[in-house]
Every structure is written in structure tokens, then in C-alpha cells.
Amino acid sequence: MSSILEINNLSLSFGGVKALQDVSFRVPENTVTTVIGPNGAGKTSLFNCISGFYKPQQGTIRYQGEVLAGVKPPVRAAMGLARTFQNIALFRGMTVLDNIKLGAHVHMKSGLLGSLAYFGAARREEMAVRSHVEQHIIDFLEIDHIRRQPVASLSYGLQKRVELARALAMRPKVLMLDEPVAGMNREEKEDMARFILDIREEWGVTVLMVEHDMGMVMDISDHIAVLNFGQVITEGLPEEVQKNPQVIEAYLGTSDMDSLRKKLNPEQEVA
Amino acid sequence: MRIGDAKQSYEADEAILTSSTQKIWFALFLFALLLFPFVADAYLLYLGCLVGIAVISTTGLNILTGFTGLISLGQAGFMGVGGYTVAWLSANTGLPFPVTLLLAGLLAAAVGILVGLPSLRVKGLYLAIATLAASVFLHFIFAEWESVTGGMGGLSLEPAHLFGLTFQSDFGMYFIIVPLAVLMVLAAKNVFRTRIGRAFIAIRDRDISAEILGINLLHYKLMSFALSSFYAGVAGGLFAYFFRVVTPESFPLSMSIFYLAAVIVGGMGNLLGGILGAAFMTLIPEALKLLTAALTPFYPNAPIFMSPMLEIIFGALIVGFLIFEPHGLAEIWHRIRRFFSLWPFKN
Amino acid sequence: MDWLFFGEISLAGLAMGGLYALIGLGFVIIYKATRVINFAIGEIMMFAAYLFLAFAGGMEMSPWVALPLAVLGGSLLGGVIEKIMIRPMLGESSISVVMVTIGIASILVGVVEMIWGADPQLLPSFLPRKPVFIGEMYLAPKIAYGFLIGAALLIVYLLYFRFSRGGVALRATASDQAAAYSMGINVRRVFNLAWVFGSLAASLAGVLVAATGGLSPQFGAIGLSVLVVVIVGGLDSIVGALIAGVFIGWLETVAGAYLGGEYRMPATFAVLAVILVFRPYGLFGTHEIERV
């Protein structure tokens, strides 16, 4: 399978702190690829590099065969790299509908004069976006009932869903989701997992996700990369990754299951 | 009591006036504006013109500060650019007022873009300070570039004219100022129904996320500066036609603070708020004048206290609204409306 | 070129700059601890100077009693402003807080004009009148002694913030509010004290500046020069405020003497514009890492 996104030898540091060291992995096209790793492993920094917000000191990011160095974040968005944020970055001064429509910004053309007059092409374009958003995104994500509400009034789970809607309005080729189910209850998680699978299958979008919820990761991922202390430990299919002793060590601090059990349950030993 | 009404098309749903009640009220309001100069006395007419000018300038500043989150202390300077442009053009070219006002707006917009350029590198308060620097430079130019601006003495103007008509009286000026104000507020409203307005608000709320979502920050910040100073330039041009003289002291720093106060008191990021704020802030000094006149027979010193009292009231309004009603008069207005929209079925 | 004249002008400018450095220090203290840009600092200076006028002129106190009282009054004003107008804004956007300080400035101008009138006034002279010569260069005694008093307070401040408990608390709060709070530092108190100390420095400088140049309700415009100082130096840098203060004071005086009074502000603001474009966080300010 060809890769839509390829990270090669990426290094990023802030002063003396090395956030990413020589990170390489690939995102095969039309898969759900997940980056996992303990807190502080550099997952969000990686996303920020792909978005173009951080400039890595070394290495390349190749998107659809093209090296992204020097491409500004808005241009990357227009090229089809859409994302959501770990700590929800909705625009609090706008309604749900306007937040979603904002996602379509890069695909719209109307200029200032057209906007001032709200006439002709500018008006038609707004209407086209509205109907696209309504029919394909709001319906799909089942958020019709809240479209008029200011985003600040929504529950956490719904806010995450609106963020997903906004990213979808960007017509992504690669959709980057930063912890899409963090802080959700079980039902919300299941909904979100279903949406992610549908997005990949029906929309043909490649999903790149950072997530801690191992149940969900193992269920819906096609490809997993494991990051620890800024380095990729391994990548591969979910089953392969699960068995990798280094991964177990990174997550649990040891690969020796016996000693781990002792650590977790010292009383049992006595009994 | 108002009841819901269903829409047949997205077009109808996105209209500025969505219900027939709103349409009727708006028509009544326009009719009242039209009727006003025929029933108002000279003083009220004068006030009407002042409010109209203030509404245009406040709307401009609201676009920049209220909607895009870029605080500006240069509004008076931009108005000055417009005022001097109109004064110079009317003295040297004899162009009719629609042309001079348009040029005033465009020149102010160009200056606005220049002032906004540091937003490439700085933001927030640093940018506010760049606008402060701009207003210092502009004031300096107004005062020192004597061959063009007339130095400290300033420039005086012929009345506005078009097709042989001259607009000498306040009555005439009213019919230039108020229609223009209505038009420009509606145009601003339109902007916020489109992608450009959404981009402005996105920059205000979370600029970094906005950039990652595809908004070119510099481009839209400069556009906001240009649009805002265009409004200021037109307002300044009207100011020049209205008072028929401009001097460096016509556009002091305190005027920039006045407009900032109007935006805050009215409601940042709310166009209706801008209108309310402009009217309120323009009328306060007048109300104070009336009060002073009423008190003078009892306290002969009252007139001396008027100007400091005004400073205190402006300051207290800024502080008070920011602490107690950060959404401004617009929020109070909405509260009243919500009350009546369910009335009498809610207690 | 007349080097003696240039030397004398420069000396006067540097002495003035020393006072700017003191005000800048007051500004930076407030900013470092509370992250509030205080547009009202010029008006706080003005208020203290008017207090001095009232004590030493109206009530005929000895200037050496009136000076500390006025400075105390100015610092109390700073503390009160923090308590009733700035604290409710905690957590609001920095732009809103700045606008509150602009509102406060407007209120203070009105109050001062209400009490003392709009006309310019002279402060009773209280500094020695013997001309001061440095080499051949003459320096007006008011400026020279004003500089010495200001410099003395400045040194006390620097030592205090370096070595005292309060200074450590302030610096801790400046570098990480949450951590300082969890270590048992009373952050609210630090905020209040920062306003008191910042206003104290500004108040003393206010009386000294007013003693050389006179006083009117427009005096607060000096706050604009201070703004230039702290932006050029870097909002959160004490060293920056000191160096930029001296430099801007010198530049303003030299520009005023050679080009004319109307060039004072444009000259310093030109420096400001250059700094904003090329070193937006000032010569010594820290540039924070942005996060999504």
C-alpha cells in the first residue's frame, strides 16, 4: 500500500529539551493509523510539525510524495491536511454552524468587496457551503439539533464532535485527530469510533490519530506507530505492536510480567 | 409574543432579518430616520449627524478590535487621514463628495495597512502600541506638513457638493451622513455572514488554531486593519464636511479612547452594540451639558466641573462595563428583547 | 558642532533618563508579577505630584515631609486600584485589562482636574539650587538632585528584589504563578504588593519630574514615553527598563534641543517602531514559546 504521509528522521528540540529524535514512520493511504505512546512522548509535537506550526530542526515530512519543508500552515490546510486539537480549539464567539463553515474557508474564494455586498458569487458560494455542510457533515455527525448554539454551551463530547465536523469541512485527504475520545463516556466513544471508520470507508480519507484509549486503538487501527521519549519504538499492525516487549515496557515500565504482577498486587504474594 | 417560523431555504435562514416582525421593525426604524430631520429642531439635527459619524467610526473600530481582537489606539489618527484628505481635495480639486469620501476611505485604509504591518511579527498589546506610535506620527504630520495640512491652523473646507447641489446646513449633511451610516453598518453585517468575517472572529478567538485551519493570519489582520480604517477615513471625511474645518487638535488621542470606549460600552464584537455605544457615548457629553446648564443657577461653578466630570464618566463607564457587563449595552438590549419575546407568557 | 552644549544636553538627558528608568522599573514590576500593562502609570505619577503640591504648597508642610507622604499616597492609590478594579478582571483577556487601565487613567485625570483645576502649576522648589558642574558641563540642580534621589531608590529596589523574601516571592510569582501558589506564596498579596511597589517608584519619579518641568492634568502623557521605554527594553526585563530608560531619556532631550520640542515624541516613537519590527519583544524581553 502506498504511503500518503512519510515522516523521515524528524528531530525537534526546544532549547535543550528534545521533543522528537530521529522519528520515522509512514501513514499508508486510506488507513486509520494511530500514534500511541505515554504522555510527553512527543505525539502532539509531531502533529504540530505536520501542521507546520513547529519547524523541525532535522528530517523531512513527505505528503503525497512532496516534501513539506517551508510550506506555511494555511497552505498545508488547503492541501488537505486537516486536524483537531487535544484541548478543543473551537472558536467560542461563533455558533456551531459558523465553526464548521470556517473549516471550508480554504476552499472558498470570495473577496472583500463581494463580502461587503453579499451579492452574486459571494452569496452563491456561501449558500453552496451551507448546503454541503448541512447535507454531508451535520447530518452525518448527528449534530443538527445544536447547529444554532454557541459552542461554549456544549458538553465536552459534543464539542469534540463539532471539532471533527469542522475538520471534515476542510475536505481533508489526511485527517489528524489528537485524542478524539479523551474524556468521553462509553457511548460517546463508540459513536466516535463509528464516525472514524465511516470517514475512512465512505469518504476515502486517511486518518492519523493520537489516542490513549487502547481498546479503541486496537479495535479500529490498521497501522500503529509507538512513540516513547521522542523516538519511534516500533510500527506495524495492532497485533504485532501488542506483542512487542519494548512497547509493554514503555507502557508498564517492565516487560517481566511476573514482577509486574507482584508490583501491582503485593498482598497476594503473602496470601 | 413571537412564535417560531420555519424556513424554506438556506438563503432565507441566513438573511439578516429572518422574521416578518423583524422586517416590520426595521422598516419602521428606517422611516423614523427619514422623518427625523423634518421634525427635529436644529440641536437634535446636529446631534443626529454627530451620532451618525460616530456610528460609522465605531463600527470600523468594532471590526478591528471587537471582531478581530486587535486593539487599536489609532482610530482618531485614521479619521484624521480621512478628514485631511477630504479637506485637501475639496480645496484643490473641487471633486464632488462621493469621490472625496471614497478617496478619504481608501487613503486611510492604505495607512491602516501600513500600521498593521507589524502584526506580521507582533500581536496583542504590542500591536496596540504600534497603533499608538502611528497616531503619534500622524499627529506630527498633521501639525508639521504645513504645505499640505496647513500646520497648526489646519484647513477649512467648502461645503460638500454633488451635481450642483451643496450641502451647507446640518439638514443637508444629515442626508449624506445617515444613509451612509446605515449602508456601512449593513455592509459590515454582510461581512460577518461570509468567510471573511468568520476568519476575523477565528483570529480573535484562537489565532494559532485559525492558522492551522487554513487562515492566513497576516492577510486577514491587514484586511481587518484596512476595512476598519476605511470606515474611520469615511467618518473623518464626514467630520470634515460637517465642521468645515480640520486641525491637528480635531483628532486627538483622547478621541481614539472615546471610540474604544464606545465599542466597549456598546459591546465588543457586536454591530448593534457598536451603534448603541456610539449613540450613548455621543449623547453623554450633551446630557452633561444640559445638566450643567440646569445646575448653574444654583452652583455658579458647575461649568468648570463639566470637562473633568466627563473624563471621570468616560473612565468609569469603561471600567464599569468591563467589570460588570463585558458584553455591553447590546447584552442589556438582548435581555430586554428576550423578556418581551416571551411576554406575557413568562413572569 | 559645539561639544560642550552637546555634553550638557546629553547630561541633562541622561539624568532625565535615570528617572525614566525608575518609572520603567515600576512598570516592569507590575507587569512581571501580574502581566498587566499599566496604561495609567503616568496618571499615578501625576496624582502623587499633585499630592505633593497639596501637602507642600497648600498645607505648607516641609517638602521633606510632603515628599514621603505624597509617594505613600501614590503607592496606596496603586494598591487600591489593584484591589478594586484590576482584581475583578483576573482571568479576562489582557486586552480588556489594558482597557481598564486606560479607563482608570481617564478617571484620574478628571479627579485631579476637579480638585486642582486645569491650569499648569509649579511645585514649591525643595532641591538645592547650587549649580552643578561635571567637568566644564553645567547641569541644572533640580535635574541633578532629582536624578540622585531617583537613583538611590532604584538601587534600594534592585537590592530588595535580589535578596529579600518579598523579592523572591515576586520573582517566583513572575516565573510561574501556579507553582508559586502551590509553594505557599500568597499570590494575591504579591499582586497587590507589586502594584504598591510599582506605584511607589512611579510616584517618586512623578514628584521629581514635576519639580523640574511643572504640573498639569496633561502630565500623565509622560506615560507614553514610559511605554516606549518598557517596549524598547522588553516588558519583563528590569535591566531592559534601566538601559532603555536612560537611552530614551537622552534621545528625547537631545531631539528636543536640536530639532525642536515637537520632535521629542516622534524621535522616541521612531525607535519604538524600529524595535517593534525587528525585535518585537524588546532588547532584553523574553519571547514565550507558543502552544496550540
GROMACS .gro file of C-alpha atoms in nm, chain A residues 38-270:
model
  233
   38PRO     CA    1   0.297   0.764   2.709
   39ASN     CA    2   0.231   1.126   2.799
   40GLY     CA    3   0.511   1.356   2.694
   41ALA     CA    4   0.631   1.115   2.426
   42GLY     CA    5   0.608   1.390   2.166
   43LYS     CA    6   0.283   1.294   1.992
   44THR     CA    7   0.131   1.640   1.983
   45SER     CA    8   0.467   1.791   1.884
   46LEU     CA    9   0.465   1.553   1.592
   47PHE     CA   10   0.121   1.676   1.486
   48ASN     CA   11   0.237   2.033   1.518
   49CYS     CA   12   0.530   1.959   1.289
   50ILE     CA   13   0.299   1.804   1.031
   51SER     CA   14   0.066   2.105   1.055
   52GLY     CA   15   0.364   2.333   1.001
   53PHE     CA   16   0.329   2.511   1.334
   54TYR     CA   17   0.663   2.381   1.467
   55LYS     CA   18   0.965   2.376   1.241
   56PRO     CA   19   1.170   2.060   1.296
   57GLN     CA   20   1.547   2.108   1.303
   58GLN     CA   21   1.606   1.793   1.102
   59GLY     CA   22   1.428   1.548   0.880
   60THR     CA   23   1.151   1.567   0.626
   61ILE     CA   24   0.778   1.525   0.608
   62ARG     CA   25   0.665   1.394   0.273
   63TYR     CA   26   0.299   1.435   0.182
   64GLN     CA   27   0.173   1.276  -0.140
   65GLY     CA   28   0.534   1.244  -0.244
   66GLU     CA   29   0.610   1.611  -0.190
   67VAL     CA   30   0.844   1.743   0.081
   68LEU     CA   31   0.655   1.992   0.301
   69ALA     CA   32   0.950   2.195   0.432
   70GLY     CA   33   0.883   2.569   0.422
   71VAL     CA   34   0.513   2.529   0.340
   72LYS     CA   35   0.307   2.755   0.568
   73PRO     CA   36   0.030   2.608   0.784
   74PRO     CA   37  -0.263   2.762   0.588
   75VAL     CA   38  -0.124   2.620   0.263
   76ARG     CA   39  -0.092   2.278   0.422
   77ALA     CA   40  -0.455   2.304   0.527
   78ALA     CA   41  -0.551   2.384   0.170
   79MET     CA   42  -0.350   2.081   0.052
   80GLY     CA   43  -0.577   1.856   0.253
   81LEU     CA   44  -0.411   1.824   0.594
   82ALA     CA   45  -0.690   1.881   0.843
   83ARG     CA   46  -0.682   1.830   1.216
   84THR     CA   47  -0.849   1.855   1.553
   85PHE     CA   48  -0.677   1.961   1.873
   86GLN     CA   49  -0.609   1.789   2.202
   87ASN     CA   50  -0.757   2.065   2.416
   88ILE     CA   51  -1.050   2.156   2.190
   89ALA     CA   52  -0.982   2.465   1.984
   90LEU     CA   53  -1.328   2.577   1.884
   91PHE     CA   54  -1.397   2.945   1.829
   92ARG     CA   55  -1.606   3.040   2.128
   93GLY     CA   56  -1.750   3.353   1.970
   94MET     CA   57  -1.923   3.160   1.693
   95THR     CA   58  -2.214   2.920   1.664
   96VAL     CA   59  -2.164   2.554   1.583
   97LEU     CA   60  -2.264   2.619   1.223
   98ASP     CA   61  -2.016   2.904   1.179
   99ASN     CA   62  -1.739   2.699   1.336
  100ILE     CA   63  -1.799   2.423   1.084
  101LYS     CA   64  -1.829   2.666   0.793
  102LEU     CA   65  -1.496   2.813   0.894
  103GLY     CA   66  -1.340   2.479   0.806
  104ALA     CA   67  -1.442   2.535   0.444
  105HIS     CA   68  -1.251   2.864   0.439
  106VAL     CA   69  -0.959   2.739   0.231
  107HIS     CA   70  -1.187   2.614  -0.042
  108MET     CA   71  -1.374   2.942  -0.079
  109LYS     CA   72  -1.273   3.231  -0.297
  110SER     CA   73  -1.497   3.532  -0.240
  111GLY     CA   74  -1.316   3.856  -0.169
  112LEU     CA   75  -1.380   4.158   0.047
  113LEU     CA   76  -1.599   4.350  -0.197
  114GLY     CA   77  -1.822   4.052  -0.258
  115SER     CA   78  -1.850   4.003   0.117
  116LEU     CA   79  -1.943   4.364   0.185
  117ALA     CA   80  -2.220   4.350  -0.076
  118TYR     CA   81  -2.318   3.986  -0.005
  119PHE     CA   82  -2.415   3.964  -0.367
  120GLY     CA   83  -2.355   3.743  -0.668
  121ALA     CA   84  -2.072   3.493  -0.645
  122ALA     CA   85  -2.004   3.557  -0.277
  123ARG     CA   86  -2.362   3.482  -0.184
  124ARG     CA   87  -2.383   3.172  -0.404
  125GLU     CA   88  -2.061   3.040  -0.256
  126GLU     CA   89  -2.189   3.086   0.100
  127MET     CA   90  -2.509   2.903   0.010
  128ALA     CA   91  -2.319   2.617  -0.152
  129VAL     CA   92  -2.106   2.576   0.160
  130ARG     CA   93  -2.410   2.589   0.382
  131SER     CA   94  -2.585   2.317   0.191
  132HIS     CA   95  -2.272   2.099   0.174
  133VAL     CA   96  -2.217   2.136   0.548
  134GLU     CA   97  -2.581   2.062   0.625
  135GLN     CA   98  -2.624   1.762   0.399
  136HIS     CA   99  -2.291   1.590   0.434
  137ILE     CA  100  -2.146   1.685   0.768
  138ILE     CA  101  -2.413   1.792   1.015
  139ASP     CA  102  -2.639   1.506   0.916
  140PHE     CA  103  -2.358   1.253   0.918
  141LEU     CA  104  -2.234   1.350   1.264
  142GLU     CA  105  -2.586   1.385   1.401
  143ILE     CA  106  -2.549   1.736   1.534
  144ASP     CA  107  -2.849   1.904   1.366
  145HIS     CA  108  -3.007   1.990   1.698
  146ILE     CA  109  -2.719   2.210   1.813
  147ARG     CA  110  -2.628   2.396   1.494
  148ARG     CA  111  -2.750   2.733   1.624
  149GLN     CA  112  -2.590   2.706   1.967
  150PRO     CA  113  -2.277   2.888   2.071
  151VAL     CA  114  -2.004   2.626   2.111
  152ALA     CA  115  -1.924   2.729   2.466
  153SER     CA  116  -2.259   2.593   2.585
  154LEU     CA  117  -2.195   2.238   2.460
  155SER     CA  118  -2.085   1.930   2.651
  156TYR     CA  119  -1.729   1.810   2.609
  157GLY     CA  120  -1.827   1.518   2.387
  158LEU     CA  121  -2.032   1.737   2.156
  159GLN     CA  122  -1.752   1.991   2.133
  160LYS     CA  123  -1.519   1.715   2.016
  161ARG     CA  124  -1.777   1.618   1.757
  162VAL     CA  125  -1.808   1.977   1.633
  163GLU     CA  126  -1.432   1.992   1.600
  164LEU     CA  127  -1.446   1.679   1.388
  165ALA     CA  128  -1.717   1.841   1.178
  166ARG     CA  129  -1.502   2.148   1.124
  167ALA     CA  130  -1.208   1.932   1.017
  168LEU     CA  131  -1.434   1.746   0.773
  169ALA     CA  132  -1.546   2.077   0.622
  170MET     CA  133  -1.182   2.127   0.527
  171ARG     CA  134  -1.227   1.837   0.280
  172PRO     CA  135  -0.922   1.658   0.413
  173LYS     CA  136  -0.710   1.394   0.247
  174VAL     CA  137  -0.540   1.327   0.579
  175LEU     CA  138  -0.745   1.387   0.891
  176MET     CA  139  -0.533   1.424   1.204
  177LEU     CA  140  -0.721   1.361   1.528
  178ASP     CA  141  -0.549   1.450   1.855
  179GLU     CA  142  -0.706   1.231   2.123
  180PRO     CA  143  -1.055   1.218   1.970
  181VAL     CA  144  -1.218   1.024   2.255
  182ALA     CA  145  -1.031   1.159   2.558
  183GLY     CA  146  -1.271   1.235   2.840
  184MET     CA  147  -1.573   1.077   2.670
  185ASN     CA  148  -1.814   0.825   2.814
  186ARG     CA  149  -1.852   0.482   2.661
  187GLU     CA  150  -2.142   0.567   2.435
  188GLU     CA  151  -1.974   0.877   2.301
  189LYS     CA  152  -1.658   0.675   2.239
  190GLU     CA  153  -1.847   0.417   2.039
  191ASP     CA  154  -2.011   0.689   1.831
  192MET     CA  155  -1.676   0.848   1.762
  193ALA     CA  156  -1.518   0.515   1.664
  194ARG     CA  157  -1.804   0.457   1.421
  195PHE     CA  158  -1.758   0.804   1.269
  196ILE     CA  159  -1.387   0.749   1.224
  197LEU     CA  160  -1.439   0.419   1.046
  198ASP     CA  161  -1.710   0.572   0.826
  199ILE     CA  162  -1.488   0.863   0.737
  200ARG     CA  163  -1.220   0.625   0.619
  201GLU     CA  164  -1.454   0.396   0.430
  202GLU     CA  165  -1.713   0.631   0.284
  203TRP     CA  166  -1.507   0.945   0.237
  204GLY     CA  167  -1.183   0.770   0.146
  205VAL     CA  168  -0.995   0.984   0.396
  206THR     CA  169  -0.676   0.868   0.563
  207VAL     CA  170  -0.699   0.908   0.938
  208LEU     CA  171  -0.391   0.976   1.151
  209MET     CA  172  -0.475   0.973   1.518
  210VAL     CA  173  -0.317   1.012   1.857
  211GLU     CA  174  -0.507   0.825   2.126
  212HIS     CA  175  -0.462   0.675   2.469
  213ASP     CA  176  -0.767   0.453   2.481
  214MET     CA  177  -0.606   0.120   2.393
  215GLY     CA  178  -0.934  -0.062   2.345
  216MET     CA  179  -1.039   0.174   2.074
  217VAL     CA  180  -0.692   0.198   1.922
  218MET     CA  181  -0.664  -0.177   1.883
  219ASP     CA  182  -1.021  -0.203   1.751
  220ILE     CA  183  -1.011   0.049   1.471
  221SER     CA  184  -0.646   0.100   1.375
  222ASP     CA  185  -0.497  -0.053   1.063
  223HIS     CA  186  -0.146   0.061   1.145
  224ILE     CA  187   0.016   0.172   1.470
  225ALA     CA  188   0.336   0.362   1.547
  226VAL     CA  189   0.465   0.369   1.905
  227LEU     CA  190   0.646   0.675   2.030
  228ASN     CA  191   0.844   0.696   2.355
  229PHE     CA  192   1.073   0.975   2.471
  230GLY     CA  193   1.059   1.129   2.126
  231GLN     CA  194   1.159   0.811   1.945
  232VAL     CA  195   0.964   0.557   1.744
  233ILE     CA  196   1.000   0.219   1.912
  234THR     CA  197   0.811   0.019   1.657
  235GLU     CA  198   0.537   0.033   1.396
  236GLY     CA  199   0.311  -0.224   1.243
  237LEU     CA  200  -0.023  -0.400   1.270
  238PRO     CA  201  -0.210  -0.382   1.602
  239GLU     CA  202  -0.138  -0.748   1.682
  240GLU     CA  203   0.232  -0.707   1.619
  241VAL     CA  204   0.258  -0.397   1.829
  242GLN     CA  205   0.069  -0.551   2.118
  243LYS     CA  206   0.321  -0.832   2.147
  244ASN     CA  207   0.631  -0.618   2.123
  245PRO     CA  208   0.819  -0.635   2.458
  246GLN     CA  209   0.956  -0.281   2.416
  247VAL     CA  210   0.603  -0.146   2.391
  248ILE     CA  211   0.496  -0.329   2.702
  249GLU     CA  212   0.798  -0.191   2.882
  250ALA     CA  213   0.728   0.163   2.767
  251TYR     CA  214   0.373   0.140   2.891
  252LEU     CA  215   0.414  -0.060   3.205
  253GLY     CA  216   0.775   0.008   3.297
  254THR     CA  217   0.882  -0.357   3.266
  255SER     CA  218   0.849  -0.649   3.029
  256ASP     CA  219   0.870  -0.906   3.303
  257MET     CA  220   0.504  -0.983   3.363
  258ASP     CA  221   0.565  -1.172   3.684
  259SER     CA  222   0.748  -0.893   3.855
  260LEU     CA  223   0.481  -0.656   3.730
  261ARG     CA  224   0.207  -0.859   3.889
  262LYS     CA  225   0.398  -0.854   4.214
  263LYS     CA  226   0.430  -0.481   4.196
  264LEU     CA  227   0.063  -0.432   4.136
  265ASN     CA  228  -0.057  -0.678   4.394
  266PRO     CA  229   0.193  -0.732   4.675
  267GLU     CA  230  -0.062  -0.873   4.925
  268GLN     CA  231  -0.148  -1.164   4.700
  269GLU     CA  232   0.206  -1.286   4.738
  270VAL     CA  233   0.170  -1.306   5.116
   0.00000   0.00000   0.00000
